[in-house]
Coordinates of C-alpha atoms and ligand atoms in Angstrom, one line a residue:
X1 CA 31.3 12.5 -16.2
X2 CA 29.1 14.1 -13.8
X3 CA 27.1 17.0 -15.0
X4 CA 28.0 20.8 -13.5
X5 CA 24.8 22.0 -12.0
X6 CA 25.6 25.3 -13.9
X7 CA 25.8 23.7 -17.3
X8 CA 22.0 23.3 -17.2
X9 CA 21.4 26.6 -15.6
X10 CA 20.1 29.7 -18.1
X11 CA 22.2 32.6 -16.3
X12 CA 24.9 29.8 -17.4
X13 CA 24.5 28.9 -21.1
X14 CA 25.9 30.9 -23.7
X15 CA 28.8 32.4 -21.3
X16 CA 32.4 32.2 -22.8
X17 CA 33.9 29.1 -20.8
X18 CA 36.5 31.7 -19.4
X19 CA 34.2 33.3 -17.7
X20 CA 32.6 31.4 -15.1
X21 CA 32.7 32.9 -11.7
X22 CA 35.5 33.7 -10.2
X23 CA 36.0 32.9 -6.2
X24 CA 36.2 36.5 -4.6
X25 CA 35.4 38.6 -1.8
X26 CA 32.4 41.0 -2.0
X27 CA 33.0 43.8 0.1
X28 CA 29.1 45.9 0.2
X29 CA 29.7 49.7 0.7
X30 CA 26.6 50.3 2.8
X31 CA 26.4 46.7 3.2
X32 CA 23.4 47.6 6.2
X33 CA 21.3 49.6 3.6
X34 CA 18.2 49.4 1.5
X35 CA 19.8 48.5 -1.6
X36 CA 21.8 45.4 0.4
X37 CA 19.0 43.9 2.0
X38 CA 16.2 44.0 -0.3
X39 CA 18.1 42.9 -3.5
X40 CA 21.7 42.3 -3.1
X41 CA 22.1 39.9 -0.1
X42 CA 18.5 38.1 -1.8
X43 CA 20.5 37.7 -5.4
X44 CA 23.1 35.9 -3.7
X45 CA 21.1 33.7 -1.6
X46 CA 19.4 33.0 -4.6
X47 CA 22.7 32.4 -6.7
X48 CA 23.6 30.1 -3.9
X49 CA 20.7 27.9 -4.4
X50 CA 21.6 27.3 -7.9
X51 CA 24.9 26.2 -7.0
X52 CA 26.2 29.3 -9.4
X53 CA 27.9 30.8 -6.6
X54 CA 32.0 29.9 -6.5
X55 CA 32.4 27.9 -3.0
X56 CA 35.2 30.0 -2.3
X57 CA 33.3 33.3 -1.6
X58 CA 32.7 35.8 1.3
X59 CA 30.3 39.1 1.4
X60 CA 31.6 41.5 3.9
X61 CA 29.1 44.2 4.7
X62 CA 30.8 47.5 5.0
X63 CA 29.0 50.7 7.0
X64 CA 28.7 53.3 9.3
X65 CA 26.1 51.5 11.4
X66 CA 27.4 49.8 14.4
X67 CA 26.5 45.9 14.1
X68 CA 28.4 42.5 14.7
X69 CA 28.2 39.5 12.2
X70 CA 25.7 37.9 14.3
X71 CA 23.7 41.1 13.8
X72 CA 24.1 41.0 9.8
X73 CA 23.0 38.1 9.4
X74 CA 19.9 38.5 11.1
X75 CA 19.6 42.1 8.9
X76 CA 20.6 39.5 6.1
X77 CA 18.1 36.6 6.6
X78 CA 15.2 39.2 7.1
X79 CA 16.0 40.3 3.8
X80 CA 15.7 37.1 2.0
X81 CA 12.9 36.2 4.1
X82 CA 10.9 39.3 2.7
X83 CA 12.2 40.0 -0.6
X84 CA 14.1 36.7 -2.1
X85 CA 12.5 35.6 -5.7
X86 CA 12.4 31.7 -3.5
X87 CA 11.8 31.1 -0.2
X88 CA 14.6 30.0 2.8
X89 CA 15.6 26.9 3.6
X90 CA 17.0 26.4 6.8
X91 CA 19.7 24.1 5.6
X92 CA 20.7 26.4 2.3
X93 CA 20.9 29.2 4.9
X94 CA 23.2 28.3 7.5
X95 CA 25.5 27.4 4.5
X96 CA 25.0 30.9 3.4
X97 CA 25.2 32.6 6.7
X98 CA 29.0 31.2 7.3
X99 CA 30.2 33.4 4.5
X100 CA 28.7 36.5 5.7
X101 CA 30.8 39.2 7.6
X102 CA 30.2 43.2 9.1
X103 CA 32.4 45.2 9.2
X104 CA 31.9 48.7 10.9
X105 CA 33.6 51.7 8.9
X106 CA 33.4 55.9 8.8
X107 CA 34.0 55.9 5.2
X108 CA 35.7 59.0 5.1
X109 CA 38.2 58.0 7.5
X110 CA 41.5 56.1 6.5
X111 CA 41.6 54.2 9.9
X112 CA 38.0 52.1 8.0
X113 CA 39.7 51.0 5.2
X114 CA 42.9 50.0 7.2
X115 CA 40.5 47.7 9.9
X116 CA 38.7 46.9 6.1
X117 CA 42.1 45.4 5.1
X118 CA 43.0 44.0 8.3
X119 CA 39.2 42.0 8.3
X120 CA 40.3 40.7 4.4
X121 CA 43.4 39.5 5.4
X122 CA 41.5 37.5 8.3
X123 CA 38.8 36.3 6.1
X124 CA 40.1 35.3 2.7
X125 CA 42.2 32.3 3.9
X126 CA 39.5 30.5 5.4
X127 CA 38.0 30.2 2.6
X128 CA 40.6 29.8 0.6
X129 CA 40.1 33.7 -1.7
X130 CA 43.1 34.9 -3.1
X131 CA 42.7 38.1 -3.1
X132 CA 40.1 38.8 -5.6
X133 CA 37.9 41.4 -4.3
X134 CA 34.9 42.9 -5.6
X135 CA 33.9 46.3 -4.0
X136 CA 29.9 47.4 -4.2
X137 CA 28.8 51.0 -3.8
X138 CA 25.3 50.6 -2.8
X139 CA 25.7 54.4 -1.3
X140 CA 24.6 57.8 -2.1
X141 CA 26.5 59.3 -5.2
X142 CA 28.2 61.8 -3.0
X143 CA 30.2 59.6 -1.5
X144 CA 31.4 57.6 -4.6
X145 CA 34.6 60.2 -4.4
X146 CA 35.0 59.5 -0.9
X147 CA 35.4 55.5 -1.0
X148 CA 37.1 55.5 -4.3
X149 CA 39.8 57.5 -3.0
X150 CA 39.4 56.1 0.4
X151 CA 40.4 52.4 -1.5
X152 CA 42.7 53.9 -3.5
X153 CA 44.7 55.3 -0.9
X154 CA 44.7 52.5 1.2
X155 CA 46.2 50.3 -1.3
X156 CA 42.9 48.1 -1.6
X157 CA 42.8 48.6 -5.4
X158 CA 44.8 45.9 -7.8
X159 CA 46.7 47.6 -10.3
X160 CA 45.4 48.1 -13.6
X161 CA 47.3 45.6 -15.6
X162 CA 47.3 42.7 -12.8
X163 CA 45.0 40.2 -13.9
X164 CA 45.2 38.6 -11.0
X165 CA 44.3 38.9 -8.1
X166 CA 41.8 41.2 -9.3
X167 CA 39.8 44.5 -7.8
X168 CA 36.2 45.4 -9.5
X169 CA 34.5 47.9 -8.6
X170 CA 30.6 48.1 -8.8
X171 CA 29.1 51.4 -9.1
X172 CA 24.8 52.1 -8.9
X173 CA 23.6 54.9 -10.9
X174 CA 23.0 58.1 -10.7
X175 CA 26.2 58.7 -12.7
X176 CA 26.6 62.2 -12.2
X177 CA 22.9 64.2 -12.4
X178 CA 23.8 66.3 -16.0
X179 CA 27.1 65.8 -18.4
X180 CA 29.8 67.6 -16.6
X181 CA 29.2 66.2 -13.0
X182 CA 28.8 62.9 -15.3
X183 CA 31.6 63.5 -16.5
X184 CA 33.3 64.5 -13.6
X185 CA 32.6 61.1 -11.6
X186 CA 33.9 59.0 -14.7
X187 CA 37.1 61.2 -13.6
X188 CA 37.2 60.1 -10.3
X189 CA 36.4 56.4 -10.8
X190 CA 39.4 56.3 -13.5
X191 CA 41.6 58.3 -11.4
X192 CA 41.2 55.2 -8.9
X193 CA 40.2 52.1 -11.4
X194 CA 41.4 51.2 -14.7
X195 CA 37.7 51.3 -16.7
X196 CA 38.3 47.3 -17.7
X197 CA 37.9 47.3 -13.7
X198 CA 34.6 48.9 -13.2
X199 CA 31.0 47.9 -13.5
X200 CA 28.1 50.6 -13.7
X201 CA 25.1 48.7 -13.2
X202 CA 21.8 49.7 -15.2
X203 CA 19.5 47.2 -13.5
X204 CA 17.1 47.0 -16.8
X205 CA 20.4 44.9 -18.6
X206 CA 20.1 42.4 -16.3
X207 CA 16.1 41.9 -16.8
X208 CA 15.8 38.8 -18.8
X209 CA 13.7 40.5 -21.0
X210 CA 15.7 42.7 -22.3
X211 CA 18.4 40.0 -22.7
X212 CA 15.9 38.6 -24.6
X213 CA 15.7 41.4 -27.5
X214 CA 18.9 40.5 -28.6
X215 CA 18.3 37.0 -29.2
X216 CA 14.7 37.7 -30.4
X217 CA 16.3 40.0 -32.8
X218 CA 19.5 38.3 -33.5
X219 CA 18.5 34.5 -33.1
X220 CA 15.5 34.4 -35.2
X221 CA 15.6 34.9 -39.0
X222 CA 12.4 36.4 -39.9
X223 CA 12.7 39.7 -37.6
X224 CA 16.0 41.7 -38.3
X225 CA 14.9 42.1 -42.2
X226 CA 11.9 43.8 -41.3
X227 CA 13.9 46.2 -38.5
X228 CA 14.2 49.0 -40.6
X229 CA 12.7 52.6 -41.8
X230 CA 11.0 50.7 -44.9
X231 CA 8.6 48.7 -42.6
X232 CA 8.9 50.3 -39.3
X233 CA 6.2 52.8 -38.5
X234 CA 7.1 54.0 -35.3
X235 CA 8.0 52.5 -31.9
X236 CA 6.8 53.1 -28.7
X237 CA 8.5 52.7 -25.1
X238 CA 6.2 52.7 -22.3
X239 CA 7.9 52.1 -18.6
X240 CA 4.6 53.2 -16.2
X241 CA 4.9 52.8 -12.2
X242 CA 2.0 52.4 -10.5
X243 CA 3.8 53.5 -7.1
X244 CA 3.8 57.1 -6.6
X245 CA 7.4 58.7 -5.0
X246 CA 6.5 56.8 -2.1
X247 CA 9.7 56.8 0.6
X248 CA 11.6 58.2 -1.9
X249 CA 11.3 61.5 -2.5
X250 CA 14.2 62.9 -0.7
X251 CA 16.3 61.5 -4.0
X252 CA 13.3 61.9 -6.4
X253 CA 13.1 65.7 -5.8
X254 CA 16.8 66.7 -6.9
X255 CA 16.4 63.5 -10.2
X256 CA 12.6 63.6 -11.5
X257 CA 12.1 60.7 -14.1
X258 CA 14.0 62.4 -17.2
X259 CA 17.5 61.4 -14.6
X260 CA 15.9 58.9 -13.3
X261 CA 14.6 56.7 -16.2
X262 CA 15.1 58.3 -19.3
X263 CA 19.1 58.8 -19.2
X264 CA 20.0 55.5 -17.8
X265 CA 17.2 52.4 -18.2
X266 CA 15.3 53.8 -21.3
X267 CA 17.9 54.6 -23.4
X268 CA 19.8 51.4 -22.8
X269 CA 16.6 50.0 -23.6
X270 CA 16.8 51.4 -27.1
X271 CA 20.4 50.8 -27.1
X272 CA 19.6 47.4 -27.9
X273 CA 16.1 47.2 -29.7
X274 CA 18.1 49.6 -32.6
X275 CA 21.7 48.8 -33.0
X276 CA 23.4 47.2 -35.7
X277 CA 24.1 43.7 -35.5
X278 CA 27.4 43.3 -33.8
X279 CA 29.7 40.8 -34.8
X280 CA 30.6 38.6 -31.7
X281 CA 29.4 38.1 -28.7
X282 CA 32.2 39.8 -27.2
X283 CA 31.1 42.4 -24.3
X284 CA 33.5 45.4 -26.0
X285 CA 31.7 45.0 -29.7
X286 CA 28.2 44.8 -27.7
X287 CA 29.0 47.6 -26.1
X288 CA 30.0 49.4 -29.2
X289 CA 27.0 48.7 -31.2
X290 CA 25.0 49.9 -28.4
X291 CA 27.1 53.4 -28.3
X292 CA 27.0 53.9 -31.6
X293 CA 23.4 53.9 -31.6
X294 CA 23.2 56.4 -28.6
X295 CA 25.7 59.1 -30.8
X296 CA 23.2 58.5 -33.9
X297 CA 20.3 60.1 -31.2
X298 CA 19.1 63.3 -33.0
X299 CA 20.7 66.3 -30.8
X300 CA 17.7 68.2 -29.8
X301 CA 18.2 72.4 -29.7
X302 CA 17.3 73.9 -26.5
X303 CA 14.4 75.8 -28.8
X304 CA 12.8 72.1 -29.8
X305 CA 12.3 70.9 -26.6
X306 CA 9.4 71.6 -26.1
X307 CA 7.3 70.9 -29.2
X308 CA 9.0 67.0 -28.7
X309 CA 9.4 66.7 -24.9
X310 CA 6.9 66.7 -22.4
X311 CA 7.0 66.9 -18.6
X312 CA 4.6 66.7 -15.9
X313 CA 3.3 65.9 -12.4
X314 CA 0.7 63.7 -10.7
X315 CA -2.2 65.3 -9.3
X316 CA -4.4 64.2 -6.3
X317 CA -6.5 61.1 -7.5
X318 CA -8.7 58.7 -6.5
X319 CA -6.5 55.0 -7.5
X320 CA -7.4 51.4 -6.6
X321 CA -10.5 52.5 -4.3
X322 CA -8.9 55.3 -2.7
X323 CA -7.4 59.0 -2.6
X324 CA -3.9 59.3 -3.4
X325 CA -2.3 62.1 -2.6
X326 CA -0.9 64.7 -5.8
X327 CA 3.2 64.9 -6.5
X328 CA 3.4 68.2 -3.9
X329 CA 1.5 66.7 -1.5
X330 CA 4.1 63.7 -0.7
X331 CA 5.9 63.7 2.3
X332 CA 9.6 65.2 1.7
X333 CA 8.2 66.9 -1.9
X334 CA 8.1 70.7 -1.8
X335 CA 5.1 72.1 -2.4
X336 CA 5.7 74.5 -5.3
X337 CA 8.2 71.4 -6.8
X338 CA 8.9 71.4 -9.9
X339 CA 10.2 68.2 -10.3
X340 CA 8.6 65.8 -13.2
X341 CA 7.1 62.6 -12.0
X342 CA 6.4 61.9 -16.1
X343 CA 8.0 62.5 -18.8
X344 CA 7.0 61.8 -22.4
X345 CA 9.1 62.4 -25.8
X346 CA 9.7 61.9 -29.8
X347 CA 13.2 61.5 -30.4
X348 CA 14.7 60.3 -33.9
X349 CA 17.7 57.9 -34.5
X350 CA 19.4 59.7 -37.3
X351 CA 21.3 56.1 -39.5
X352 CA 20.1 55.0 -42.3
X353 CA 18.4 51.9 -40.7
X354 CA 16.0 54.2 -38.7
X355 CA 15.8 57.3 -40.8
X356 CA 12.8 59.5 -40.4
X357 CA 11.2 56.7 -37.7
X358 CA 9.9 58.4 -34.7
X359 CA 10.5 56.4 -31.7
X360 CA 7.9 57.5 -28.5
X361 CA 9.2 57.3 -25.3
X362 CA 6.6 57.8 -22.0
X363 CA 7.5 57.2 -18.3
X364 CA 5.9 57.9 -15.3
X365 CA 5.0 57.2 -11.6
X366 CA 1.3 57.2 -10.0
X367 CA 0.2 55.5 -13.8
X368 CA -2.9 53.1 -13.8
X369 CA -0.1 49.9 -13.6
X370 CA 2.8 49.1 -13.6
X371 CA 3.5 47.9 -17.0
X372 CA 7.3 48.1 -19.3
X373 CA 7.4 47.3 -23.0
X374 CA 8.3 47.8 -26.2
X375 CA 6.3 48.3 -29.6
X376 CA 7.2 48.3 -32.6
X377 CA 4.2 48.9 -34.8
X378 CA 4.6 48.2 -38.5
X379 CA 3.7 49.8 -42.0
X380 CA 0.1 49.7 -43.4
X381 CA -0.6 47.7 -46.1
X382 CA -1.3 49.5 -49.5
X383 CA -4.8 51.0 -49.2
X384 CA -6.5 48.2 -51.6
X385 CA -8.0 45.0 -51.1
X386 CA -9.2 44.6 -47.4
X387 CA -8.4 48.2 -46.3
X388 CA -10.2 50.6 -49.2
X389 CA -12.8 52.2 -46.7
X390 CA -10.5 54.9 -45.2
X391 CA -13.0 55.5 -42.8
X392 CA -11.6 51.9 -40.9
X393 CA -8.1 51.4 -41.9
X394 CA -7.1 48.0 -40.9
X395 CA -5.2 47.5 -37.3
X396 CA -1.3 47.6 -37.9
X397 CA 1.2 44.8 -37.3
X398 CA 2.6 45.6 -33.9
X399 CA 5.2 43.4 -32.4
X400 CA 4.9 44.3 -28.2
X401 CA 8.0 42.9 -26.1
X402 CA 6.5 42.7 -22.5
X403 CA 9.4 43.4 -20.5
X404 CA 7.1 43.3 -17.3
X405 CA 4.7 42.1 -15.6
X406 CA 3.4 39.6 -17.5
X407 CA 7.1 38.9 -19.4
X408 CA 6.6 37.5 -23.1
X409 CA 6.2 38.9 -26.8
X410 CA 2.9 38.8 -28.7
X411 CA 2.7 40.0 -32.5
X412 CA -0.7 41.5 -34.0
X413 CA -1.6 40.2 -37.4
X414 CA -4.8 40.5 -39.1
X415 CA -6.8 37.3 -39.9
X416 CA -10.1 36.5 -41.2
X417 CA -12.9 36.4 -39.4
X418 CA -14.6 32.8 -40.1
X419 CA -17.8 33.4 -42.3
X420 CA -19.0 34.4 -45.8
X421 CA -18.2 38.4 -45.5
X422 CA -14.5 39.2 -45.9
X423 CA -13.4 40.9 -43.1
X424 CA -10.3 41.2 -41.3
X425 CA -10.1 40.8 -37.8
X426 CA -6.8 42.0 -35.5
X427 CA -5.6 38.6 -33.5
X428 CA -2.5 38.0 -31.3
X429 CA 0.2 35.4 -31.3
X430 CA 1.5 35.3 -27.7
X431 CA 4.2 33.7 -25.9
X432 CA 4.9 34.2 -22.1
X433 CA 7.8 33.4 -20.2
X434 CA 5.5 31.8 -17.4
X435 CA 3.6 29.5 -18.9
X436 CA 6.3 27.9 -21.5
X437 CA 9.4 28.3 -19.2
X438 CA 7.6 27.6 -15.7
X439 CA 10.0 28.8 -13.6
X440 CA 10.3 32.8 -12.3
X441 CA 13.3 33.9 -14.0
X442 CA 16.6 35.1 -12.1
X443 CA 16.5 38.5 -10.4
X444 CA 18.1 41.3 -12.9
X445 CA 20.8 41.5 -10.0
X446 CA 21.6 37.7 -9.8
X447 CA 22.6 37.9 -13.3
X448 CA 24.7 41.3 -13.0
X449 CA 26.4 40.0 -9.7
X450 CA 27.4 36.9 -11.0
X451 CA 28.6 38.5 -14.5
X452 CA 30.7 40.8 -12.3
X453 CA 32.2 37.9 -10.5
X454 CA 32.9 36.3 -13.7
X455 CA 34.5 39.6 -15.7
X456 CA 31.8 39.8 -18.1
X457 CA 31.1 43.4 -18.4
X458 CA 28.3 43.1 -21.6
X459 CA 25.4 44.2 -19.6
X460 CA 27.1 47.0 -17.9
X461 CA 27.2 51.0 -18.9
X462 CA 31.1 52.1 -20.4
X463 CA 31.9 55.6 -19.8
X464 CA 31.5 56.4 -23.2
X465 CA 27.8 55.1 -23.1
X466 CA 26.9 57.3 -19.9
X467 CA 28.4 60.4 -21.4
X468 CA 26.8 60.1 -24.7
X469 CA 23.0 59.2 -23.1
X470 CA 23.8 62.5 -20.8
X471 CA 25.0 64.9 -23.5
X472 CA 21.9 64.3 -25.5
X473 CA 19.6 64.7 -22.4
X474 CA 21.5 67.9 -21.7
X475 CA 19.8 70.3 -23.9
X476 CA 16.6 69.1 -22.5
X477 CA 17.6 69.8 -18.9
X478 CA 18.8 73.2 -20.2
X479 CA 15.4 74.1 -21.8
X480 CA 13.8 73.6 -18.5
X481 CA 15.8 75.4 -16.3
X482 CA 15.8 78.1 -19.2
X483 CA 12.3 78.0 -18.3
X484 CA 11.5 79.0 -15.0
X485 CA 8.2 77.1 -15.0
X486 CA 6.2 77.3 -11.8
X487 CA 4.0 74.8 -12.8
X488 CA 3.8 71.5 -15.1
X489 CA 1.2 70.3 -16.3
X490 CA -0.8 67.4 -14.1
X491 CA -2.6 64.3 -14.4
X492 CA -4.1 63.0 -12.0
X493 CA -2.7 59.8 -9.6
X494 CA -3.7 56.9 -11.4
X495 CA -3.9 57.9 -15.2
X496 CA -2.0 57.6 -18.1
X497 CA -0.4 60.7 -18.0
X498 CA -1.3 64.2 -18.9
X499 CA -3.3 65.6 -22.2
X500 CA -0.3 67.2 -23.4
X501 CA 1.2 63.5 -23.9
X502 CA -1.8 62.5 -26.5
X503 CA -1.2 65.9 -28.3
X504 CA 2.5 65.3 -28.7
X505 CA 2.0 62.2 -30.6
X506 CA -1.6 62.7 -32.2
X507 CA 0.3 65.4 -33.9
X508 CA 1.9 62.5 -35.9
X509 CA -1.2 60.6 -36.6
X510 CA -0.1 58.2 -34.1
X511 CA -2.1 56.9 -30.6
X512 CA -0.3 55.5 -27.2
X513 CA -0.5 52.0 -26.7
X514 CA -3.9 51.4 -24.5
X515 CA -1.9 48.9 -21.9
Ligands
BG6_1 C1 15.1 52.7 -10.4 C2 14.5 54.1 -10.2 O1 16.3 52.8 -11.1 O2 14.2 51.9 -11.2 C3 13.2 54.0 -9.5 O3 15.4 54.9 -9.4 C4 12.3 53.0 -10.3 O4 12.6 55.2 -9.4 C5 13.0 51.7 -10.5 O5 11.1 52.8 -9.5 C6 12.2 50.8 -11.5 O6 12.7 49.6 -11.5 P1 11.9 48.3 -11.8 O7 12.9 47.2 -12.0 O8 10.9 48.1 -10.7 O9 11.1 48.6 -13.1

């Protein structure tokens, strides 16, 4: 029997045998933009090269720009060449190249989506697609209404209880930038797709990483006793940038990073370091255990905010040698902004595994690295034997998942340092992805593309996740606007975020993480 390439493959093993990738057609709203070029386009090369892709498959960039197929492909090979996680071969490549299509489109315009159809009809056969279609939104949020409509009226959308051939429709966040526009563009995209048909992509699921808390938590015997208010101290999120707004800040200035991080990737995050156990594999229990978790979040009152939620800006600073320039300073950033470049908070998961355990949250740009993880830091020990001097408590157990750079998990214990005196010394047990697995691991957007392909919906946002992440950011949206502030406070390019941050969790007896 010869072997399937993708039996060997990790984004392979572990996936229900039903869903294996599905030959389709992947039509890329904005197919000529940022978002297509520098990770889209580069995840399916890179599929590709594993042999993951389905040989039946086409991607049909779809935009306003005028450009031929020829002229994608160049836009398309310039993109792996930059940003693809290997390099290109000239042989994989003009493989790749034949399945690539533009088409030119006003998306507000019916005539697009009829010369859209007419282009599917032409493609599809040769290569032997039945229909299946997978539509990608890599666009601005305002004009998610537009080309779900624009679809919907033009027929291009399977009906809800046809399995096959089947539409899915892939949709980036923002979802909506508070609850009721939230809520509002779950309206739209169910008044056009049935939800079994859409995909919300939160690129952090698709980091291996973060895959990896489940089965660190879940495959392993020795952790999930421990996961609980009786030996957890507290647990800390860090997700620091070292970029600054950069190009961006024409989308930055109406989000700021409690929209930008905190609602979508760092929740999710905590979705799955604290849920239950669920009880299958199955994407809807997944998904359940990770909403359930999100509706036990303590509601904050609008008068709380502010003793548990901090915000603030970067200043000016001097960063890797030279002078970078403060928050209100960047090009497209107004200069009496108000928008939050950091954000830090205490927030409270109110079940009885996690009762009374604060869990610290801190994000920013313009920080001294760029550095994600998780800690959870453990009880003390009872104050005798090793740790009676009060005055130098022993270090805690912390257990740090490194989500990146630098992917791994270490654990601190304490040990004794070799000698005649009794003293205990903090050391780490360490394992990195690079140096046991070798290889870089697939692209968080390789893995969400080809679950999409394949149904598998696990690692995406439900609408019932986005809603209840936004209603519990609401109130502290509300408390700032409440507030008028004119100023936040600053830190300065390059730190780890402003002196208000320390007091907020000092308060507790706690530290940050020095990373
Ligand atoms: C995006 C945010 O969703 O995630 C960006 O809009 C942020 O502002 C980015 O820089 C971070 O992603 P990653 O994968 O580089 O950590």
């Amino acid at each position: 029997m010869t072997e399937n390439p993708a039996d060997s493959n990790p984004l392979m093993t572990g996936r229900n045998q039903s869903l294996f990738p599905q030959a389709c057609t992947i039509v890329i709203f904005g197919g000529a933009g940022d978002l297509s070029r520098r990770k889209l386009i580069p995840a399916l090369y890179n599929l590709a090269l594993d042999g993951l892709l389905p040989t039946q498959f086409a991607v049909i960039g779809f935009a306003i720009d005028e450009m031929s197929d020829d002229a994608f492909r160049d836009f398309a090979r310039e993109g792996i060449e930059r940003f693809s996680r290997r390099e290109l071969s000239e042989e994989d490549w003009l493989d790749f190249a034949e399945h690539l299509f533009y088409q030119q489109g006003e998306f507000s315009e019916a005539s697009a989506y009829a010369t859209l159809r007419m282009r599917l009809d032409e493609i599809e056969p040769r290569f032997g697609i039945s229909g299946n279609r997978l539509y990608y939104l890599a666009i601005p949020p305002s004009l998610i209404d537009t080309c779900v409509f624009g679809l919907r009226d033009a027929g291009l959308v399977a009906p809800p209880d046809q399995d096959l051939p089947f539409t899915r429709l892939v949709v980036e966040k923002p979802i909506g930038r508070d609850l009721p526009s939230a809520l509002a563009v779950n309206q739209s995209l169910q008044s056009c797709f049935a939800e079994h048909q859409l995909y919300r992509i939160d690129h952090y699921l698709g980091k291996e990483t973060v895959q990896n808390i489940l089965a660190m938590r879940f495959g392993n015997s020795i952790f999930e006793p421990l996961w609980n208010s009786k030996y957890i101290d507290h647990v800390q999120i860090t997700v620091a940038e070292a970029e600054g707004v950069g190009t961006r800040a024409g989308y930055f200035e109406t989000a700021g990073a409690l929209r930008d991080m905190v609602q979508n990737h760092i929740l999710q995050l905590l979705s799955l370091v604290a849920m239950e156990p669920p009880w299958s594999m199955r994407a809807d229990v997944i998904r359940d255990r990770r909403l359930d978790l999100l509706q036990c979040l303590r509601p904050l009152r609008i008068d709380e905010v502010e003793r548990h939620v901090v915000r603030a800006q970067y200043s000016s600073g001097f960063f890797h040698g030279k002078n970078a320039p403060g928050y209100r300073r960047e090009n497209g950033v107004a200069a009496d902004s108000t928008t939050e470049t950091f954000v830090a908070l205490r927030l409270f998961i109110d079940n009885w595994r996690w009762a009374g355990v604060p869990i610290y949250i801190r994000t920013g740009k313009a920080m001294p690295k760029r550095v994600s993880e998780v800690a959870v830091q453990f009880k003390a020990v009872p104050h005798m034997l090793f740790n009676t001097d009060t005055d130098h408590p022993l270090e805690p157990n912390v257990l740090a998942l490194r989500i990146q750079p630098d992917e791994g998990l270490s654990l601190r214990i304490g040990s004794k340092l070799p000698g005649p005196k009794v003293k205990i010394y903090p050391v780490k047990m360490d394992f990195r992805y690079g140096s046991t697995f070798g290889d870089q691991s697939p692209e968080a957007y390789e893995r969400l593309l080809l679950d999409v392909m394949a149904g598998d919906a696990t690692l995406f946002m439900r609408d019932d996740a986005v809603e209840a992440s936004w209603n519990w950011i609401q109130p502290i949206l509300d408390a700032w606007e409440a507030s008028g502030e004119r100023w936040l406070p600053e830190y300065p390019a390059g730190s780890w975020g402003p002196i208000e941050a320390d007091r907020l969790i000092d308060a507790d007896g706690c530290a940050w993480r020095q990373l």
